[in-house]
PDB file of C-alpha atoms in Angstrom:
ATOM      1  CA  MET A1112      80.037 -21.827 -20.603  1.00 70.00           C
ATOM      2  CA  ALA A1113      82.209 -18.959 -19.307  1.00 80.00           C
ATOM      3  CA  PRO A1114      80.380 -15.845 -18.083  1.00 87.00           C
ATOM      4  CA  THR A1115      79.315 -13.649 -20.993  1.00 89.00           C
ATOM      5  CA  ARG A1116      77.907 -10.147 -21.094  1.00 92.00           C
ATOM      6  CA  LEU A1117      74.181  -9.604 -21.588  1.00 93.00           C
ATOM      7  CA  ASP A1118      72.694  -6.591 -23.351  1.00 93.00           C
ATOM      8  CA  ARG A1119      70.852  -4.898 -20.482  1.00 96.00           C
ATOM      9  CA  SER A1120      69.728  -1.444 -19.394  1.00 98.00           C
ATOM     10  CA  LEU A1121      70.879  -0.570 -15.860  1.00 98.00           C
ATOM     11  CA  ILE A1122      69.173   2.098 -13.763  1.00 98.00           C
ATOM     12  CA  ARG A1123      70.496   2.995 -10.321  1.00 98.00           C
ATOM     13  CA  ILE A1124      68.166   4.273  -7.596  1.00 98.00           C
ATOM     14  CA  SER A1125      69.917   5.836  -4.604  1.00 98.00           C
ATOM     15  CA  GLY A1126      69.078   8.107  -1.689  1.00 97.00           C
ATOM     16  CA  PRO A1127      67.389   7.769   1.713  1.00 97.00           C
ATOM     17  CA  ASP A1128      63.951   6.897   0.258  1.00 98.00           C
ATOM     18  CA  THR A1129      65.176   4.235  -2.190  1.00 98.00           C
ATOM     19  CA  ARG A1130      63.544   1.205  -0.576  1.00 96.00           C
ATOM     20  CA  SER A1131      60.218   2.895   0.256  1.00 96.00           C
ATOM     21  CA  PHE A1132      60.056   4.450  -3.221  1.00 98.00           C
ATOM     22  CA  LEU A1133      60.499   1.117  -5.009  1.00 98.00           C
ATOM     23  CA  GLN A1134      58.357  -0.768  -2.487  1.00 98.00           C
ATOM     24  CA  GLY A1135      55.321   1.271  -3.473  1.00 97.00           C
ATOM     25  CA  LEU A1136      55.847   0.725  -7.190  1.00 98.00           C
ATOM     26  CA  LEU A1137      57.107  -2.777  -7.895  1.00 98.00           C
ATOM     27  CA  THR A1138      55.599  -6.245  -7.494  1.00 98.00           C
ATOM     28  CA  GLN A1139      58.454  -7.572  -5.365  1.00 98.00           C
ATOM     29  CA  ASN A1140      59.186  -7.052  -1.673  1.00 98.00           C
ATOM     30  CA  VAL A1141      62.251  -4.825  -1.923  1.00 97.00           C
ATOM     31  CA  ASP A1142      63.090  -5.405   1.759  1.00 96.00           C
ATOM     32  CA  LEU A1143      64.107  -8.959   0.844  1.00 97.00           C
ATOM     33  CA  LEU A1144      67.155  -7.544  -0.930  1.00 96.00           C
ATOM     34  CA  ALA A1145      68.844  -7.348   2.463  1.00 92.00           C
ATOM     35  CA  SER A1146      69.381 -11.110   2.258  1.00 94.00           C
ATOM     36  CA  ALA A1147      68.580 -12.162  -1.313  1.00 94.00           C
ATOM     37  CA  ARG A1148      70.844  -9.590  -3.074  1.00 96.00           C
ATOM     38  CA  VAL A1149      68.992 -10.099  -6.383  1.00 98.00           C
ATOM     39  CA  LEU A1150      65.237 -10.402  -7.003  1.00 98.00           C
ATOM     40  CA  TYR A1151      62.922 -10.682  -9.999  1.00 98.00           C
ATOM     41  CA  ALA A1152      60.183  -8.025 -10.177  1.00 98.00           C
ATOM     42  CA  GLY A1153      57.950  -6.011 -12.452  1.00 98.00           C
ATOM     43  CA  LEU A1154      56.368  -2.618 -12.942  1.00 98.00           C
ATOM     44  CA  LEU A1155      52.666  -2.873 -13.769  1.00 98.00           C
ATOM     45  CA  THR A1156      49.897  -0.618 -14.971  1.00 98.00           C
ATOM     46  CA  PRO A1157      47.160   0.219 -12.454  1.00 97.00           C
ATOM     47  CA  GLN A1158      45.131  -2.541 -14.163  1.00 97.00           C
ATOM     48  CA  GLY A1159      47.853  -5.111 -13.384  1.00 97.00           C
ATOM     49  CA  LYS A1160      49.418  -5.497 -16.840  1.00 98.00           C
ATOM     50  CA  VAL A1161      53.179  -5.764 -17.235  1.00 98.00           C
ATOM     51  CA  ILE A1162      54.999  -2.651 -18.418  1.00 98.00           C
ATOM     52  CA  ALA A1163      58.425  -4.195 -17.856  1.00 98.00           C
ATOM     53  CA  ASP A1164      59.997  -7.025 -15.907  1.00 98.00           C
ATOM     54  CA  MET A1165      63.401  -6.623 -14.282  1.00 98.00           C
ATOM     55  CA  PHE A1166      65.977  -7.821 -11.796  1.00 98.00           C
ATOM     56  CA  LEU A1167      66.729  -5.791  -8.669  1.00 98.00           C
ATOM     57  CA  TRP A1168      70.311  -5.763  -7.379  1.00 98.00           C
ATOM     58  CA  SER A1169      71.189  -4.540  -3.903  1.00 97.00           C
ATOM     59  CA  GLU A1170      74.236  -2.402  -3.253  1.00 93.00           C
ATOM     60  CA  ASP A1171      76.130  -2.097   0.036  1.00 86.00           C
ATOM     61  CA  ASN A1172      75.171   1.566   0.425  1.00 90.00           C
ATOM     62  CA  GLY A1173      71.429   0.892   0.206  1.00 93.00           C
ATOM     63  CA  ALA A1174      71.116   1.767  -3.475  1.00 97.00           C
ATOM     64  CA  VAL A1175      69.303  -0.576  -5.872  1.00 98.00           C
ATOM     65  CA  THR A1176      70.197  -1.206  -9.501  1.00 98.00           C
ATOM     66  CA  ILE A1177      67.397  -2.153 -11.878  1.00 98.00           C
ATOM     67  CA  ASP A1178      68.498  -4.587 -14.594  1.00 98.00           C
ATOM     68  CA  ALA A1179      66.025  -4.550 -17.516  1.00 98.00           C
ATOM     69  CA  ASP A1180      65.853  -5.229 -21.216  1.00 97.00           C
ATOM     70  CA  PRO A1181      67.265  -2.267 -23.174  1.00 97.00           C
ATOM     71  CA  SER A1182      64.026  -1.941 -25.140  1.00 97.00           C
ATOM     72  CA  ARG A1183      62.303  -1.016 -21.877  1.00 97.00           C
ATOM     73  CA  GLY A1184      65.072   1.138 -20.385  1.00 97.00           C
ATOM     74  CA  SER A1185      64.103   4.616 -21.569  1.00 97.00           C
ATOM     75  CA  ASP A1186      60.434   4.099 -20.711  1.00 97.00           C
ATOM     76  CA  LEU A1187      61.370   2.841 -17.237  1.00 98.00           C
ATOM     77  CA  MET A1188      63.535   5.913 -16.674  1.00 97.00           C
ATOM     78  CA  ARG A1189      60.654   8.151 -17.731  1.00 98.00           C
ATOM     79  CA  ARG A1190      58.104   6.415 -15.533  1.00 98.00           C
ATOM     80  CA  LEU A1191      60.354   6.256 -12.469  1.00 98.00           C
ATOM     81  CA  THR A1192      61.085   9.961 -12.833  1.00 97.00           C
ATOM     82  CA  LEU A1193      57.359  10.723 -13.022  1.00 97.00           C
ATOM     83  CA  TYR A1194      56.680   8.655  -9.891  1.00 97.00           C
ATOM     84  CA  LYS A1195      59.536  10.276  -7.973  1.00 95.00           C
ATOM     85  CA  LEU A1196      57.529  13.343  -6.877  1.00 93.00           C
ATOM     86  CA  ARG A1197      58.964  14.331  -3.482  1.00 93.00           C
ATOM     87  CA  ALA A1198      60.816  11.101  -2.764  1.00 96.00           C
ATOM     88  CA  GLN A1199      64.450  11.665  -1.823  1.00 98.00           C
ATOM     89  CA  VAL A1200      65.970   9.492  -4.520  1.00 98.00           C
ATOM     90  CA  GLU A1201      68.337   9.905  -7.423  1.00 98.00           C
ATOM     91  CA  ILE A1202      67.619   8.020 -10.653  1.00 98.00           C
ATOM     92  CA  GLU A1203      70.462   7.560 -13.112  1.00 98.00           C
ATOM     93  CA  ASP A1204      71.291   5.390 -16.099  1.00 98.00           C
ATOM     94  CA  VAL A1205      74.466   3.473 -15.243  1.00 98.00           C
ATOM     95  CA  SER A1206      74.504   1.196 -18.286  1.00 97.00           C
ATOM     96  CA  GLY A1207      77.906   2.567 -19.266  1.00 95.00           C
ATOM     97  CA  ALA A1208      79.452   1.926 -15.837  1.00 96.00           C
ATOM     98  CA  GLN A1209      77.933  -1.427 -14.881  1.00 96.00           C
ATOM     99  CA  ALA A1210      77.255  -4.654 -16.765  1.00 96.00           C
ATOM    100  CA  ILE A1211      75.390  -7.911 -16.278  1.00 96.00           C
ATOM    101  CA  VAL A1212      77.195 -11.172 -16.991  1.00 95.00           C
ATOM    102  CA  ALA A1213      75.664 -14.633 -16.932  1.00 93.00           C
ATOM    103  CA  SER A1214      76.562 -18.279 -17.328  1.00 92.00           C
ATOM    104  CA  ASP A1215      74.878 -21.662 -17.259  1.00 91.00           C
ATOM    105  CA  ARG A1216      77.438 -22.687 -14.621  1.00 91.00           C
ATOM    106  CA  GLU A1217      78.196 -21.321 -11.187  1.00 94.00           C
ATOM    107  CA  PHE A1218      81.022 -18.776 -11.158  1.00 93.00           C
ATOM    108  CA  GLU A1219      82.737 -16.448  -8.718  1.00 90.00           C
ATOM    109  CA  ALA A1220      80.486 -13.495  -7.812  1.00 91.00           C
ATOM    110  CA  GLY A1221      77.563 -15.130  -9.624  1.00 95.00           C
ATOM    111  CA  LEU A1222      74.164 -15.408  -7.971  1.00 97.00           C
ATOM    112  CA  ALA A1223      71.522 -17.979  -8.924  1.00 97.00           C
ATOM    113  CA  ASP A1224      68.870 -16.584 -11.235  1.00 97.00           C
ATOM    114  CA  PRO A1225      65.966 -15.897  -8.860  1.00 98.00           C
ATOM    115  CA  ARG A1226      63.311 -17.002 -11.338  1.00 98.00           C
ATOM    116  CA  LEU A1227      63.952 -20.695 -11.823  1.00 96.00           C
ATOM    117  CA  PRO A1228      66.643 -23.328 -11.239  1.00 90.00           C
ATOM    118  CA  GLY A1229      68.252 -24.085 -14.570  1.00 93.00           C
ATOM    119  CA  LEU A1230      68.422 -20.470 -15.740  1.00 95.00           C
ATOM    120  CA  GLY A1231      71.999 -20.240 -14.525  1.00 95.00           C
ATOM    121  CA  TRP A1232      73.858 -17.528 -12.644  1.00 96.00           C
ATOM    122  CA  ARG A1233      74.098 -13.760 -13.032  1.00 96.00           C
ATOM    123  CA  ALA A1234      76.378 -11.070 -11.661  1.00 97.00           C
ATOM    124  CA  ARG A1235      76.490  -7.271 -11.728  1.00 97.00           C
ATOM    125  CA  ILE A1236      80.054  -6.077 -12.335  1.00 95.00           C
ATOM    126  CA  SER A1237      82.003  -3.084 -13.593  1.00 95.00           C
ATOM    127  CA  ALA A1238      81.532  -2.542 -17.315  1.00 94.00           C
ATOM    128  CA  LYS A1239      85.310  -2.350 -17.691  1.00 93.00           C
ATOM    129  CA  SER A1240      85.625  -5.922 -16.391  1.00 90.00           C
ATOM    130  CA  ALA A1241      82.837  -7.397 -18.532  1.00 90.00           C
ATOM    131  CA  PRO A1242      83.644  -9.819 -21.348  1.00 87.00           C
ATOM    132  CA  ALA A1243      82.197  -9.680 -24.851  1.00 80.00           C
ATOM    133  CA  GLN A1244      78.436  -9.863 -25.304  1.00 79.00           C
ATOM    134  CA  ALA A1245      76.825 -13.306 -25.316  1.00 72.00           C
ATOM    135  CA  GLU A1246      75.478 -15.098 -28.352  1.00 69.00           C
ATOM    136  CA  PRO A1247      71.697 -14.475 -27.950  1.00 70.00           C
ATOM    137  CA  ALA A1248      70.655 -17.792 -29.491  1.00 78.00           C
ATOM    138  CA  ALA A1249      72.190 -19.833 -26.672  1.00 80.00           C
ATOM    139  CA  TRP A1250      70.196 -18.004 -24.023  1.00 82.00           C
ATOM    140  CA  ALA A1251      66.993 -18.115 -26.046  1.00 89.00           C
ATOM    141  CA  GLU A1252      67.175 -21.873 -26.503  1.00 91.00           C
ATOM    142  CA  ARG A1253      67.720 -22.406 -22.775  1.00 91.00           C
ATOM    143  CA  ARG A1254      64.843 -20.246 -21.560  1.00 94.00           C
ATOM    144  CA  ILE A1255      62.393 -21.539 -24.193  1.00 96.00           C
ATOM    145  CA  ALA A1256      63.173 -25.146 -23.282  1.00 95.00           C
ATOM    146  CA  LEU A1257      62.602 -24.247 -19.626  1.00 96.00           C
ATOM    147  CA  GLY A1258      59.286 -22.547 -20.432  1.00 97.00           C
ATOM    148  CA  VAL A1259      60.322 -19.054 -19.363  1.00 98.00           C
ATOM    149  CA  PRO A1260      59.095 -16.082 -21.435  1.00 98.00           C
ATOM    150  CA  ASP A1261      61.299 -13.118 -22.216  1.00 97.00           C
ATOM    151  CA  LEU A1262      58.672 -10.427 -21.828  1.00 98.00           C
ATOM    152  CA  ALA A1263      60.577  -7.927 -23.959  1.00 97.00           C
ATOM    153  CA  ILE A1264      60.285 -10.389 -26.863  1.00 96.00           C
ATOM    154  CA  ASP A1265      57.257 -12.528 -26.083  1.00 98.00           C
ATOM    155  CA  ALA A1266      54.808  -9.812 -25.041  1.00 98.00           C
ATOM    156  CA  ALA A1267      54.172  -6.227 -25.992  1.00 97.00           C
ATOM    157  CA  PRO A1268      54.202  -3.678 -23.151  1.00 96.00           C
ATOM    158  CA  GLU A1269      50.891  -3.805 -21.275  1.00 97.00           C
ATOM    159  CA  GLU A1270      49.723  -6.909 -23.165  1.00 98.00           C
ATOM    160  CA  ALA A1271      49.785  -9.524 -20.402  1.00 98.00           C
ATOM    161  CA  PHE A1272      48.618  -9.452 -16.809  1.00 98.00           C
ATOM    162  CA  ALA A1273      51.298 -10.284 -14.250  1.00 98.00           C
ATOM    163  CA  LEU A1274      49.957 -13.759 -13.491  1.00 98.00           C
ATOM    164  CA  GLU A1275      49.542 -14.517 -17.202  1.00 98.00           C
ATOM    165  CA  ALA A1276      53.232 -13.626 -17.531  1.00 98.00           C
ATOM    166  CA  LEU A1277      54.092 -16.222 -14.836  1.00 98.00           C
ATOM    167  CA  PHE A1278      55.125 -13.748 -12.150  1.00 98.00           C
ATOM    168  CA  GLU A1279      53.843 -16.105  -9.463  1.00 97.00           C
ATOM    169  CA  GLU A1280      55.714 -19.155 -10.753  1.00 98.00           C
ATOM    170  CA  LEU A1281      58.903 -17.182 -11.399  1.00 98.00           C
ATOM    171  CA  HIS A1282      58.941 -15.546  -7.956  1.00 98.00           C
ATOM    172  CA  GLY A1283      58.328 -12.064  -9.290  1.00 98.00           C
ATOM    173  CA  VAL A1284      55.474 -11.002  -7.010  1.00 98.00           C
ATOM    174  CA  ASP A1285      55.066 -10.893  -3.234  1.00 97.00           C
ATOM    175  CA  PHE A1286      51.420 -11.268  -2.243  1.00 96.00           C
ATOM    176  CA  GLN A1287      52.087 -10.267   1.375  1.00 94.00           C
ATOM    177  CA  LYS A1288      54.001  -7.000   0.910  1.00 91.00           C
ATOM    178  CA  GLY A1289      51.038  -4.652   0.649  1.00 88.00           C
ATOM    179  CA  CYS A1290      50.280  -2.034  -1.965  1.00 94.00           C
ATOM    180  CA  PHE A1291      52.068  -1.625  -5.261  1.00 98.00           C
ATOM    181  CA  ILE A1292      50.863  -0.384  -8.623  1.00 98.00           C
ATOM    182  CA  GLY A1293      48.384  -2.947 -10.003  1.00 97.00           C
ATOM    183  CA  GLN A1294      48.275  -4.866  -6.707  1.00 97.00           C
ATOM    184  CA  GLU A1295      44.492  -4.938  -6.430  1.00 96.00           C
ATOM    185  CA  ASN A1296      43.962  -6.769  -9.704  1.00 96.00           C
ATOM    186  CA  VAL A1297      46.903  -9.125  -9.171  1.00 97.00           C
ATOM    187  CA  SER A1298      45.555 -10.086  -5.752  1.00 96.00           C
ATOM    188  CA  ARG A1299      42.043 -10.533  -7.125  1.00 95.00           C
ATOM    189  CA  MET A1300      43.229 -12.865  -9.900  1.00 94.00           C
ATOM    190  CA  LYS A1301      45.235 -14.859  -7.359  1.00 94.00           C
ATOM    191  CA  ARG A1302      42.389 -15.048  -4.847  1.00 91.00           C
ATOM    192  CA  ARG A1303      39.723 -15.992  -7.384  1.00 88.00           C
ATOM    193  CA  ALA A1304      42.010 -18.238  -9.453  1.00 87.00           C
ATOM    194  CA  THR A1305      40.829 -16.506 -12.633  1.00 83.00           C
ATOM    195  CA  THR A1306      44.066 -16.742 -14.645  1.00 93.00           C
ATOM    196  CA  ARG A1307      43.002 -18.748 -17.683  1.00 94.00           C
ATOM    197  CA  ARG A1308      45.398 -17.309 -20.271  1.00 97.00           C
ATOM    198  CA  LYS A1309      49.076 -18.035 -19.663  1.00 97.00           C
ATOM    199  CA  PHE A1310      52.403 -18.654 -21.279  1.00 98.00           C
ATOM    200  CA  CYS A1311      52.786 -22.384 -21.836  1.00 98.00           C
ATOM    201  CA  PRO A1312      55.501 -24.435 -23.571  1.00 98.00           C
ATOM    202  CA  LEU A1313      54.690 -26.319 -26.753  1.00 98.00           C
ATOM    203  CA  THR A1314      56.688 -28.987 -28.540  1.00 98.00           C
ATOM    204  CA  PHE A1315      56.625 -29.791 -32.242  1.00 97.00           C
ATOM    205  CA  ASP A1316      58.440 -31.798 -34.905  1.00 96.00           C
ATOM    206  CA  GLY A1317      60.190 -30.270 -37.888  1.00 94.00           C
ATOM    207  CA  ALA A1318      60.008 -26.613 -38.819  1.00 93.00           C
ATOM    208  CA  ALA A1319      59.088 -24.145 -36.094  1.00 94.00           C
ATOM    209  CA  PRO A1320      55.787 -22.256 -36.260  1.00 96.00           C
ATOM    210  CA  PRO A1321      56.387 -18.557 -36.945  1.00 97.00           C
ATOM    211  CA  PHE A1322      56.149 -15.940 -34.239  1.00 97.00           C
ATOM    212  CA  GLY A1323      52.517 -14.873 -33.962  1.00 98.00           C
ATOM    213  CA  ALA A1324      51.088 -18.042 -35.527  1.00 98.00           C
ATOM    214  CA  ALA A1325      47.557 -18.707 -34.322  1.00 98.00           C
ATOM    215  CA  VAL A1326      47.144 -21.663 -31.969  1.00 98.00           C
ATOM    216  CA  SER A1327      43.844 -23.453 -32.438  1.00 98.00           C
ATOM    217  CA  ALA A1328      41.947 -26.635 -31.661  1.00 97.00           C
ATOM    218  CA  GLY A1329      39.118 -27.301 -34.083  1.00 93.00           C
ATOM    219  CA  GLU A1330      37.223 -24.027 -34.395  1.00 92.00           C
ATOM    220  CA  ALA A1331      38.549 -22.657 -31.108  1.00 95.00           C
ATOM    221  CA  ASP A1332      41.141 -19.879 -31.216  1.00 97.00           C
ATOM    222  CA  LEU A1333      43.463 -20.491 -28.265  1.00 98.00           C
ATOM    223  CA  GLY A1334      46.124 -17.793 -28.635  1.00 98.00           C
ATOM    224  CA  THR A1335      49.416 -17.262 -30.451  1.00 98.00           C
ATOM    225  CA  VAL A1336      52.940 -18.631 -30.630  1.00 98.00           C
ATOM    226  CA  ARG A1337      55.758 -16.444 -29.394  1.00 98.00           C
ATOM    227  CA  SER A1338      59.439 -17.537 -29.242  1.00 97.00           C
ATOM    228  CA  SER A1339      60.511 -20.909 -30.615  1.00 96.00           C
ATOM    229  CA  ALA A1340      63.769 -22.846 -30.937  1.00 93.00           C
ATOM    230  CA  ASP A1341      64.907 -26.435 -31.460  1.00 90.00           C
ATOM    231  CA  GLY A1342      61.551 -28.210 -31.195  1.00 96.00           C
ATOM    232  CA  ASN A1343      60.228 -26.020 -28.371  1.00 97.00           C
ATOM    233  CA  ALA A1344      58.023 -22.949 -28.400  1.00 98.00           C
ATOM    234  CA  LEU A1345      56.231 -20.645 -26.010  1.00 98.00           C
ATOM    235  CA  ALA A1346      52.639 -19.636 -26.603  1.00 98.00           C
ATOM    236  CA  LEU A1347      50.359 -17.192 -24.829  1.00 98.00           C
ATOM    237  CA  ILE A1348      47.142 -19.176 -24.847  1.00 98.00           C
ATOM    238  CA  ARG A1349      43.863 -19.899 -23.111  1.00 97.00           C
ATOM    239  CA  LEU A1350      45.422 -22.754 -21.221  1.00 97.00           C
ATOM    240  CA  ASP A1351      42.144 -24.003 -19.788  1.00 96.00           C
ATOM    241  CA  ARG A1352      40.671 -24.455 -23.266  1.00 96.00           C
ATOM    242  CA  ALA A1353      43.876 -25.980 -24.609  1.00 97.00           C
ATOM    243  CA  LEU A1354      44.020 -28.563 -21.829  1.00 96.00           C
ATOM    244  CA  GLU A1355      40.376 -29.427 -22.352  1.00 96.00           C
ATOM    245  CA  ALA A1356      40.934 -29.845 -26.098  1.00 96.00           C
ATOM    246  CA  GLU A1357      43.884 -32.122 -25.397  1.00 95.00           C
ATOM    247  CA  ARG A1358      41.780 -34.143 -22.990  1.00 95.00           C
ATOM    248  CA  ARG A1359      39.167 -34.628 -25.713  1.00 95.00           C
ATOM    249  CA  GLY A1360      41.864 -35.819 -28.095  1.00 96.00           C
ATOM    250  CA  GLU A1361      41.595 -32.828 -30.430  1.00 97.00           C
ATOM    251  CA  LYS A1362      44.573 -31.867 -32.569  1.00 97.00           C
ATOM    252  CA  ILE A1363      46.206 -28.595 -31.559  1.00 98.00           C
ATOM    253  CA  LEU A1364      47.738 -26.578 -34.384  1.00 98.00           C
ATOM    254  CA  ALA A1365      50.072 -23.601 -34.520  1.00 98.00           C
ATOM    255  CA  GLY A1366      49.220 -22.310 -37.956  1.00 96.00           C
ATOM    256  CA  GLU A1367      49.356 -25.546 -39.934  1.00 95.00           C
ATOM    257  CA  ILE A1368      51.900 -27.243 -37.655  1.00 97.00           C
ATOM    258  CA  PRO A1369      50.750 -29.851 -35.098  1.00 97.00           C
ATOM    259  CA  VAL A1370      51.969 -28.996 -31.616  1.00 98.00           C
ATOM    260  CA  ARG A1371      51.742 -30.600 -28.188  1.00 98.00           C
ATOM    261  CA  LEU A1372      51.210 -28.910 -24.848  1.00 98.00           C
ATOM    262  CA  ALA A1373      54.274 -29.394 -22.654  1.00 98.00           C
ATOM    263  CA  PRO A1374      53.655 -27.597 -19.327  1.00 97.00           C
ATOM    264  CA  HIS A1375      56.388 -28.101 -16.744  1.00 97.00           C
ATOM    265  CA  ASP A1376      55.396 -29.343 -13.321  1.00 96.00           C
ATOM    266  CA  TRP A1377      55.988 -25.900 -11.799  1.00 96.00           C
ATOM    267  CA  LEU A1378      53.431 -24.205 -14.051  1.00 97.00           C
ATOM    268  CA  ILE A1379      50.235 -23.430 -12.125  1.00 96.00           C
ATOM    269  CA  LEU A1380      47.382 -24.763 -14.234  1.00 94.00           C
ATOM    270  CA  PRO A1381      43.931 -23.139 -14.277  1.00 91.00           C
ATOM    271  CA  SER A1382      41.965 -24.314 -11.249  1.00 73.00           C
ATOM    272  CA  ALA A1383      38.866 -25.163 -13.279  1.00 51.00           C
ATOM    273  CA  ILE A1384      40.749 -27.966 -15.040  1.00 43.00           C
TER     274      ILE A1384
END
């Protein structure tokens, strides 16, 4: 597939305090941009819940462009402005000047998606050079089959903790970087292995369960279905209970539809299992 334009909100942070400003806010180690050029990251509440996930793009002049879902863009601008205080940074919406393009195949200027092999390649280019917007269904099918949530679709703001939203598996958090907003709770959940609820892929036959359908095993309420496409779905569930129910041979239902747990080998399962 040729590179196609994605609908994204782009926020540029520039100025002498850019790296230190973002380093104290976001889950990712911003210093890694010197070599990585693009990173996956998130902004959390003080309790460790995800406000928005994003990609961070480095620029040659030390600026950083945040690439986020447009439904989160205005809130991110507001929050970043509030956190600015005395930091010597400029925060501007550059969605009209820049664009994000992506493809399932490697292309010139494209960088591998930092979350997971199989998610393709992305590039940040001039908006004037960007092709037409992509067909959303193609990208949705790919990410759902790979077990990757789109947090702007699959979770409400501040619904899921960072580790429930797979930030560890998708390389969105650096546990060694030091303080960031929500760091204490993220580190505690990592250290104590207390992440029981997580996004997990499901498979099913026939019609897809609707978004929000309750996932259950017997009398146990496990969670709810989120995105689904072509025999695959993502659910935010108590994965420990779901795995135990499967082990006991209990039928797992999404609404009235039988489903099967289909965790990929990269998904970190609850340690109690």
